[in-house]
Amino acid sequence: MKVAGRITGEALLVAKEMIHEGVTTKEIDDKIRKYIEKCGAKPTFLGYGGFPGSACISVNNEVIHGIPSHKKILKNGDIVKIDVGATWHGFTGDSANTFAVGQISPEAQKLIDATTQSFFEAIKAIENAENPRIGDIGNAVSTYAEAQGFSVVREFVGHGVGAKLHEDPNVPNYGTAGRGPRIYPGMTLAIEPMINEGTHEVRVLGDQWTVVTKDSKLSAHYEHSIAVTNNGVILLTKID
């Protein structure tokens, strides 16, 4: 899991270096695929449920599952979410981040910052609870994000990750502290706040993949695969 996570995190850094005005999301996707394969791993998303890319690349009001395209060209002021998975020797890492293209608005930056911090609030909730439960994660994410004036996507959630990309349990970004399945040492989870500028409501486009905000306002995404241990939480996909 550590190796799969490292490759995933490094692939996301490769993508970050490509973020600039004029680049297409397909060009970014191609670089991600080449890097993962160069490491001897498999791009987890490629062909998963029929998905045509190695990464989900979603721009502005697109929440998740954006399909890479030569026609989608990044512009100054855009925010772009890149979600990457890599499978190495049967184990999978899953990570996402939201990047600025050139100069973005203060409102967009606030959304990105709040989304990122809501993830770390969830980590603190796991580590601070004597007997943490899944509800502690969602409660921490939603409490923080909503206090910043944003909303939490409810139709899509985080998940267990390991031998498969999606495993039990589901990990919603909302919930009640102290409720839900217990979190035990040895569990590996993908925690991924999806936070919207406006309404939490979303819809799926005609391509049957791309999820967008119903009010066309911005959305941000931040994710790491984590391992829960007796000595705290390890961020498997975070590259320092």
PDB file of C-alpha atoms in Angstrom, residues 6-202:
ATOM      1  CA  ARG A   6       3.873   6.731  -3.342  1.00  0.00           C
ATOM      2  CA  ILE A   7       3.440   6.110  -7.071  1.00  0.00           C
ATOM      3  CA  THR A   8      -0.023   7.665  -6.942  1.00  0.00           C
ATOM      4  CA  GLY A   9       1.230  10.743  -5.098  1.00  0.00           C
ATOM      5  CA  GLU A  10       4.166  11.162  -7.465  1.00  0.00           C
ATOM      6  CA  ALA A  11       1.865  10.888 -10.492  1.00  0.00           C
ATOM      7  CA  LEU A  12      -0.208  13.705  -9.033  1.00  0.00           C
ATOM      8  CA  LEU A  13       2.940  15.826  -8.717  1.00  0.00           C
ATOM      9  CA  VAL A  14       3.737  15.103 -12.374  1.00  0.00           C
ATOM     10  CA  ALA A  15       0.280  16.413 -13.209  1.00  0.00           C
ATOM     11  CA  LYS A  16       0.753  19.498 -11.021  1.00  0.00           C
ATOM     12  CA  GLU A  17       3.864  20.478 -12.993  1.00  0.00           C
ATOM     13  CA  MET A  18       1.782  20.511 -16.184  1.00  0.00           C
ATOM     14  CA  ILE A  19      -0.903  22.870 -14.904  1.00  0.00           C
ATOM     15  CA  HIS A  20      -0.745  26.028 -17.020  1.00  0.00           C
ATOM     16  CA  GLU A  21      -2.868  27.962 -19.465  1.00  0.00           C
ATOM     17  CA  GLY A  22      -3.195  26.289 -22.857  1.00  0.00           C
ATOM     18  CA  VAL A  23      -2.561  22.682 -21.831  1.00  0.00           C
ATOM     19  CA  THR A  24      -5.298  20.131 -22.527  1.00  0.00           C
ATOM     20  CA  THR A  25      -6.617  17.707 -19.957  1.00  0.00           C
ATOM     21  CA  LYS A  26      -5.736  14.838 -22.322  1.00  0.00           C
ATOM     22  CA  GLU A  27      -2.087  15.925 -22.359  1.00  0.00           C
ATOM     23  CA  ILE A  28      -2.080  15.812 -18.559  1.00  0.00           C
ATOM     24  CA  ASP A  29      -3.742  12.404 -18.588  1.00  0.00           C
ATOM     25  CA  ASP A  30      -1.147  11.017 -21.025  1.00  0.00           C
ATOM     26  CA  LYS A  31       1.713  12.132 -18.764  1.00  0.00           C
ATOM     27  CA  ILE A  32       0.049  10.555 -15.735  1.00  0.00           C
ATOM     28  CA  ARG A  33      -0.366   7.243 -17.549  1.00  0.00           C
ATOM     29  CA  LYS A  34       3.251   7.210 -18.747  1.00  0.00           C
ATOM     30  CA  TYR A  35       4.573   7.939 -15.267  1.00  0.00           C
ATOM     31  CA  ILE A  36       2.495   5.251 -13.546  1.00  0.00           C
ATOM     32  CA  GLU A  37       3.454   2.661 -16.148  1.00  0.00           C
ATOM     33  CA  LYS A  38       7.126   3.684 -15.953  1.00  0.00           C
ATOM     34  CA  CYS A  39       6.967   2.816 -12.242  1.00  0.00           C
ATOM     35  CA  GLY A  40       5.754  -0.688 -13.084  1.00  0.00           C
ATOM     36  CA  ALA A  41       2.229   0.029 -11.886  1.00  0.00           C
ATOM     37  CA  LYS A  42      -1.167   0.123 -13.587  1.00  0.00           C
ATOM     38  CA  PRO A  43      -3.347   3.238 -13.937  1.00  0.00           C
ATOM     39  CA  THR A  44      -6.261   2.035 -11.806  1.00  0.00           C
ATOM     40  CA  PHE A  45      -8.921   4.208 -13.418  1.00  0.00           C
ATOM     41  CA  LEU A  46      -8.134   3.246 -17.021  1.00  0.00           C
ATOM     42  CA  GLY A  47     -10.993   1.026 -18.143  1.00  0.00           C
ATOM     43  CA  TYR A  48     -12.530   0.949 -14.644  1.00  0.00           C
ATOM     44  CA  GLY A  49     -16.248   0.585 -15.332  1.00  0.00           C
ATOM     45  CA  GLY A  50     -15.425   1.658 -18.873  1.00  0.00           C
ATOM     46  CA  PHE A  51     -13.735   4.946 -17.902  1.00  0.00           C
ATOM     47  CA  PRO A  52     -11.563   6.064 -20.857  1.00  0.00           C
ATOM     48  CA  GLY A  53      -8.796   7.941 -19.002  1.00  0.00           C
ATOM     49  CA  SER A  54      -5.995   7.228 -16.557  1.00  0.00           C
ATOM     50  CA  ALA A  55      -7.103  10.142 -14.362  1.00  0.00           C
ATOM     51  CA  CYS A  56     -10.330  11.986 -13.668  1.00  0.00           C
ATOM     52  CA  ILE A  57      -9.726  15.633 -14.578  1.00  0.00           C
ATOM     53  CA  SER A  58     -12.557  18.005 -13.667  1.00  0.00           C
ATOM     54  CA  VAL A  59     -12.568  21.775 -14.279  1.00  0.00           C
ATOM     55  CA  ASN A  60     -14.406  24.545 -12.378  1.00  0.00           C
ATOM     56  CA  ASN A  61     -18.012  23.434 -11.796  1.00  0.00           C
ATOM     57  CA  GLU A  62     -17.141  19.820 -12.596  1.00  0.00           C
ATOM     58  CA  VAL A  63     -17.008  17.991  -9.276  1.00  0.00           C
ATOM     59  CA  ILE A  64     -15.474  14.593 -10.143  1.00  0.00           C
ATOM     60  CA  HIS A  65     -15.092  12.033 -12.948  1.00  0.00           C
ATOM     61  CA  GLY A  66     -14.227  14.519 -15.704  1.00  0.00           C
ATOM     62  CA  ILE A  67     -13.084  12.712 -18.864  1.00  0.00           C
ATOM     63  CA  PRO A  68      -9.709  13.900 -20.231  1.00  0.00           C
ATOM     64  CA  SER A  69     -10.064  15.497 -23.660  1.00  0.00           C
ATOM     65  CA  HIS A  70      -7.983  17.258 -26.306  1.00  0.00           C
ATOM     66  CA  LYS A  71     -10.882  19.713 -26.568  1.00  0.00           C
ATOM     67  CA  LYS A  72     -10.716  20.752 -22.904  1.00  0.00           C
ATOM     68  CA  ILE A  73      -8.041  23.467 -22.726  1.00  0.00           C
ATOM     69  CA  LEU A  74      -7.137  25.030 -19.391  1.00  0.00           C
ATOM     70  CA  LYS A  75      -7.551  28.799 -19.073  1.00  0.00           C
ATOM     71  CA  ASN A  76      -6.188  31.363 -16.660  1.00  0.00           C
ATOM     72  CA  GLY A  77      -8.452  31.485 -13.609  1.00  0.00           C
ATOM     73  CA  ASP A  78      -9.634  27.882 -13.858  1.00  0.00           C
ATOM     74  CA  ILE A  79      -9.444  25.447 -10.976  1.00  0.00           C
ATOM     75  CA  VAL A  80      -8.750  21.857 -11.998  1.00  0.00           C
ATOM     76  CA  LYS A  81      -9.300  18.725  -9.946  1.00  0.00           C
ATOM     77  CA  ILE A  82      -7.098  15.747 -10.742  1.00  0.00           C
ATOM     78  CA  ASP A  83      -7.914  12.349  -9.246  1.00  0.00           C
ATOM     79  CA  VAL A  84      -5.346   9.558  -9.737  1.00  0.00           C
ATOM     80  CA  GLY A  85      -5.151   5.871  -8.894  1.00  0.00           C
ATOM     81  CA  ALA A  86      -2.229   3.473  -9.252  1.00  0.00           C
ATOM     82  CA  THR A  87      -2.233  -0.275  -8.633  1.00  0.00           C
ATOM     83  CA  TRP A  88       1.055  -1.969  -7.735  1.00  0.00           C
ATOM     84  CA  HIS A  89       1.323  -5.707  -7.053  1.00  0.00           C
ATOM     85  CA  GLY A  90      -2.404  -5.929  -6.391  1.00  0.00           C
ATOM     86  CA  PHE A  91      -2.701  -2.936  -4.068  1.00  0.00           C
ATOM     87  CA  THR A  92      -4.132   0.469  -4.903  1.00  0.00           C
ATOM     88  CA  GLY A  93      -3.491   4.099  -4.026  1.00  0.00           C
ATOM     89  CA  ASP A  94      -6.070   6.830  -4.675  1.00  0.00           C
ATOM     90  CA  SER A  95      -5.454  10.571  -4.342  1.00  0.00           C
ATOM     91  CA  ALA A  96      -6.811  13.878  -5.635  1.00  0.00           C
ATOM     92  CA  ASN A  97      -6.078  17.579  -5.399  1.00  0.00           C
ATOM     93  CA  THR A  98      -7.391  20.866  -6.787  1.00  0.00           C
ATOM     94  CA  PHE A  99      -4.947  23.126  -8.628  1.00  0.00           C
ATOM     95  CA  ALA A 100      -5.079  26.757  -9.699  1.00  0.00           C
ATOM     96  CA  VAL A 101      -4.454  27.709 -13.318  1.00  0.00           C
ATOM     97  CA  GLY A 102      -2.633  31.030 -13.257  1.00  0.00           C
ATOM     98  CA  GLN A 103      -4.347  33.719 -11.183  1.00  0.00           C
ATOM     99  CA  ILE A 104      -7.591  32.552  -9.592  1.00  0.00           C
ATOM    100  CA  SER A 105     -10.197  34.523  -7.654  1.00  0.00           C
ATOM    101  CA  PRO A 106      -9.954  34.916  -3.864  1.00  0.00           C
ATOM    102  CA  GLU A 107     -13.242  33.029  -3.594  1.00  0.00           C
ATOM    103  CA  ALA A 108     -11.837  30.077  -5.536  1.00  0.00           C
ATOM    104  CA  GLN A 109      -8.726  30.023  -3.372  1.00  0.00           C
ATOM    105  CA  LYS A 110     -10.837  30.076  -0.218  1.00  0.00           C
ATOM    106  CA  LEU A 111     -12.799  27.072  -1.519  1.00  0.00           C
ATOM    107  CA  ILE A 112      -9.609  25.124  -2.271  1.00  0.00           C
ATOM    108  CA  ASP A 113      -8.131  25.951   1.133  1.00  0.00           C
ATOM    109  CA  ALA A 114     -11.310  24.984   2.987  1.00  0.00           C
ATOM    110  CA  THR A 115     -11.552  21.683   1.126  1.00  0.00           C
ATOM    111  CA  THR A 116      -7.948  20.810   1.941  1.00  0.00           C
ATOM    112  CA  GLN A 117      -8.292  21.763   5.594  1.00  0.00           C
ATOM    113  CA  SER A 118     -11.532  19.799   5.958  1.00  0.00           C
ATOM    114  CA  PHE A 119      -9.548  16.663   5.099  1.00  0.00           C
ATOM    115  CA  PHE A 120      -7.018  17.376   7.836  1.00  0.00           C
ATOM    116  CA  GLU A 121      -9.848  18.064  10.285  1.00  0.00           C
ATOM    117  CA  ALA A 122     -11.026  14.514   9.549  1.00  0.00           C
ATOM    118  CA  ILE A 123      -7.567  13.131  10.283  1.00  0.00           C
ATOM    119  CA  LYS A 124      -7.502  14.984  13.595  1.00  0.00           C
ATOM    120  CA  ALA A 125     -10.927  13.572  14.435  1.00  0.00           C
ATOM    121  CA  ILE A 126      -9.678  10.002  13.893  1.00  0.00           C
ATOM    122  CA  GLU A 127      -6.564  10.538  15.966  1.00  0.00           C
ATOM    123  CA  ASN A 128      -8.308  12.377  18.794  1.00  0.00           C
ATOM    124  CA  ALA A 129     -11.194   9.955  19.283  1.00  0.00           C
ATOM    125  CA  GLU A 130     -10.692   7.124  21.766  1.00  0.00           C
ATOM    126  CA  ASN A 131     -12.775   4.762  19.614  1.00  0.00           C
ATOM    127  CA  PRO A 132     -13.138   6.529  16.252  1.00  0.00           C
ATOM    128  CA  ARG A 133     -16.038   5.808  13.940  1.00  0.00           C
ATOM    129  CA  ILE A 134     -16.795   6.649  10.333  1.00  0.00           C
ATOM    130  CA  GLY A 135     -19.246   9.334  11.456  1.00  0.00           C
ATOM    131  CA  ASP A 136     -16.369  11.217  13.074  1.00  0.00           C
ATOM    132  CA  ILE A 137     -14.810  11.733   9.628  1.00  0.00           C
ATOM    133  CA  GLY A 138     -17.936  13.099   7.974  1.00  0.00           C
ATOM    134  CA  ASN A 139     -18.819  15.260  10.938  1.00  0.00           C
ATOM    135  CA  ALA A 140     -15.360  16.852  10.950  1.00  0.00           C
ATOM    136  CA  VAL A 141     -15.441  17.538   7.197  1.00  0.00           C
ATOM    137  CA  SER A 142     -18.934  19.005   7.095  1.00  0.00           C
ATOM    138  CA  THR A 143     -18.565  21.032  10.296  1.00  0.00           C
ATOM    139  CA  TYR A 144     -15.451  22.746   9.001  1.00  0.00           C
ATOM    140  CA  ALA A 145     -16.564  23.243   5.384  1.00  0.00           C
ATOM    141  CA  GLU A 146     -20.001  24.557   6.287  1.00  0.00           C
ATOM    142  CA  ALA A 147     -18.497  26.969   8.813  1.00  0.00           C
ATOM    143  CA  GLN A 148     -16.567  28.470   5.875  1.00  0.00           C
ATOM    144  CA  GLY A 149     -19.825  28.995   3.979  1.00  0.00           C
ATOM    145  CA  PHE A 150     -19.576  25.988   1.659  1.00  0.00           C
ATOM    146  CA  SER A 151     -21.603  22.811   1.139  1.00  0.00           C
ATOM    147  CA  VAL A 152     -20.669  19.131   1.126  1.00  0.00           C
ATOM    148  CA  VAL A 153     -21.492  16.795  -1.763  1.00  0.00           C
ATOM    149  CA  ARG A 154     -23.653  13.947  -0.497  1.00  0.00           C
ATOM    150  CA  GLU A 155     -24.258  11.783  -3.562  1.00  0.00           C
ATOM    151  CA  PHE A 156     -20.608  10.690  -3.748  1.00  0.00           C
ATOM    152  CA  VAL A 157     -18.440   9.576  -0.850  1.00  0.00           C
ATOM    153  CA  GLY A 158     -15.035   8.268   0.173  1.00  0.00           C
ATOM    154  CA  HIS A 159     -14.422   4.565   0.624  1.00  0.00           C
ATOM    155  CA  GLY A 160     -12.195   1.781   1.768  1.00  0.00           C
ATOM    156  CA  VAL A 161      -9.244   1.153  -0.539  1.00  0.00           C
ATOM    157  CA  GLY A 162      -6.752  -1.697  -0.790  1.00  0.00           C
ATOM    158  CA  ALA A 163      -6.885  -4.790  -2.971  1.00  0.00           C
ATOM    159  CA  LYS A 164      -9.677  -2.982  -4.844  1.00  0.00           C
ATOM    160  CA  LEU A 165     -10.213   0.685  -5.657  1.00  0.00           C
ATOM    161  CA  HIS A 166     -13.572   0.761  -3.883  1.00  0.00           C
ATOM    162  CA  GLU A 167     -14.060  -1.346  -0.765  1.00  0.00           C
ATOM    163  CA  ASP A 168     -16.221  -1.172   2.335  1.00  0.00           C
ATOM    164  CA  PRO A 169     -16.889   0.920   4.272  1.00  0.00           C
ATOM    165  CA  ASN A 170     -18.321   3.965   2.547  1.00  0.00           C
ATOM    166  CA  VAL A 171     -16.861   7.145   4.038  1.00  0.00           C
ATOM    167  CA  PRO A 172     -19.345  10.036   3.662  1.00  0.00           C
ATOM    168  CA  ASN A 173     -18.228  13.644   4.097  1.00  0.00           C
ATOM    169  CA  TYR A 174     -21.150  14.255   6.436  1.00  0.00           C
ATOM    170  CA  GLY A 175     -22.441  12.377   9.465  1.00  0.00           C
ATOM    171  CA  THR A 176     -22.782  12.268  13.224  1.00  0.00           C
ATOM    172  CA  ALA A 177     -19.718  12.008  15.450  1.00  0.00           C
ATOM    173  CA  GLY A 178     -19.594   8.744  17.368  1.00  0.00           C
ATOM    174  CA  ARG A 179     -21.846   6.917  14.897  1.00  0.00           C
ATOM    175  CA  GLY A 180     -21.220   4.463  12.089  1.00  0.00           C
ATOM    176  CA  PRO A 181     -18.735   1.578  11.712  1.00  0.00           C
ATOM    177  CA  ARG A 182     -15.741   1.478  14.037  1.00  0.00           C
ATOM    178  CA  ILE A 183     -12.343   2.487  12.638  1.00  0.00           C
ATOM    179  CA  TYR A 184      -9.673  -0.015  13.638  1.00  0.00           C
ATOM    180  CA  PRO A 185      -5.879  -0.070  13.268  1.00  0.00           C
ATOM    181  CA  GLY A 186      -5.020  -1.790   9.990  1.00  0.00           C
ATOM    182  CA  MET A 187      -7.850  -0.193   8.018  1.00  0.00           C
ATOM    183  CA  THR A 188      -6.985   1.664   4.817  1.00  0.00           C
ATOM    184  CA  LEU A 189      -9.402   4.344   3.662  1.00  0.00           C
ATOM    185  CA  ALA A 190      -9.691   6.943   0.914  1.00  0.00           C
ATOM    186  CA  ILE A 191     -10.986  10.132   2.550  1.00  0.00           C
ATOM    187  CA  GLU A 192     -12.019  12.667  -0.080  1.00  0.00           C
ATOM    188  CA  PRO A 193     -13.927  15.854   0.713  1.00  0.00           C
ATOM    189  CA  MET A 194     -15.856  17.187  -2.297  1.00  0.00           C
ATOM    190  CA  ILE A 195     -16.900  20.707  -1.395  1.00  0.00           C
ATOM    191  CA  ASN A 196     -19.100  23.079  -3.399  1.00  0.00           C
ATOM    192  CA  GLU A 197     -19.190  26.855  -3.475  1.00  0.00           C
ATOM    193  CA  GLY A 198     -22.988  26.884  -3.665  1.00  0.00           C
ATOM    194  CA  THR A 199     -25.557  24.109  -3.335  1.00  0.00           C
ATOM    195  CA  HIS A 200     -24.490  20.576  -2.435  1.00  0.00           C
ATOM    196  CA  GLU A 201     -26.681  19.248  -5.249  1.00  0.00           C
ATOM    197  CA  VAL A 202     -25.013  17.737  -8.320  1.00  0.00           C
TER     198      VAL A 202
END
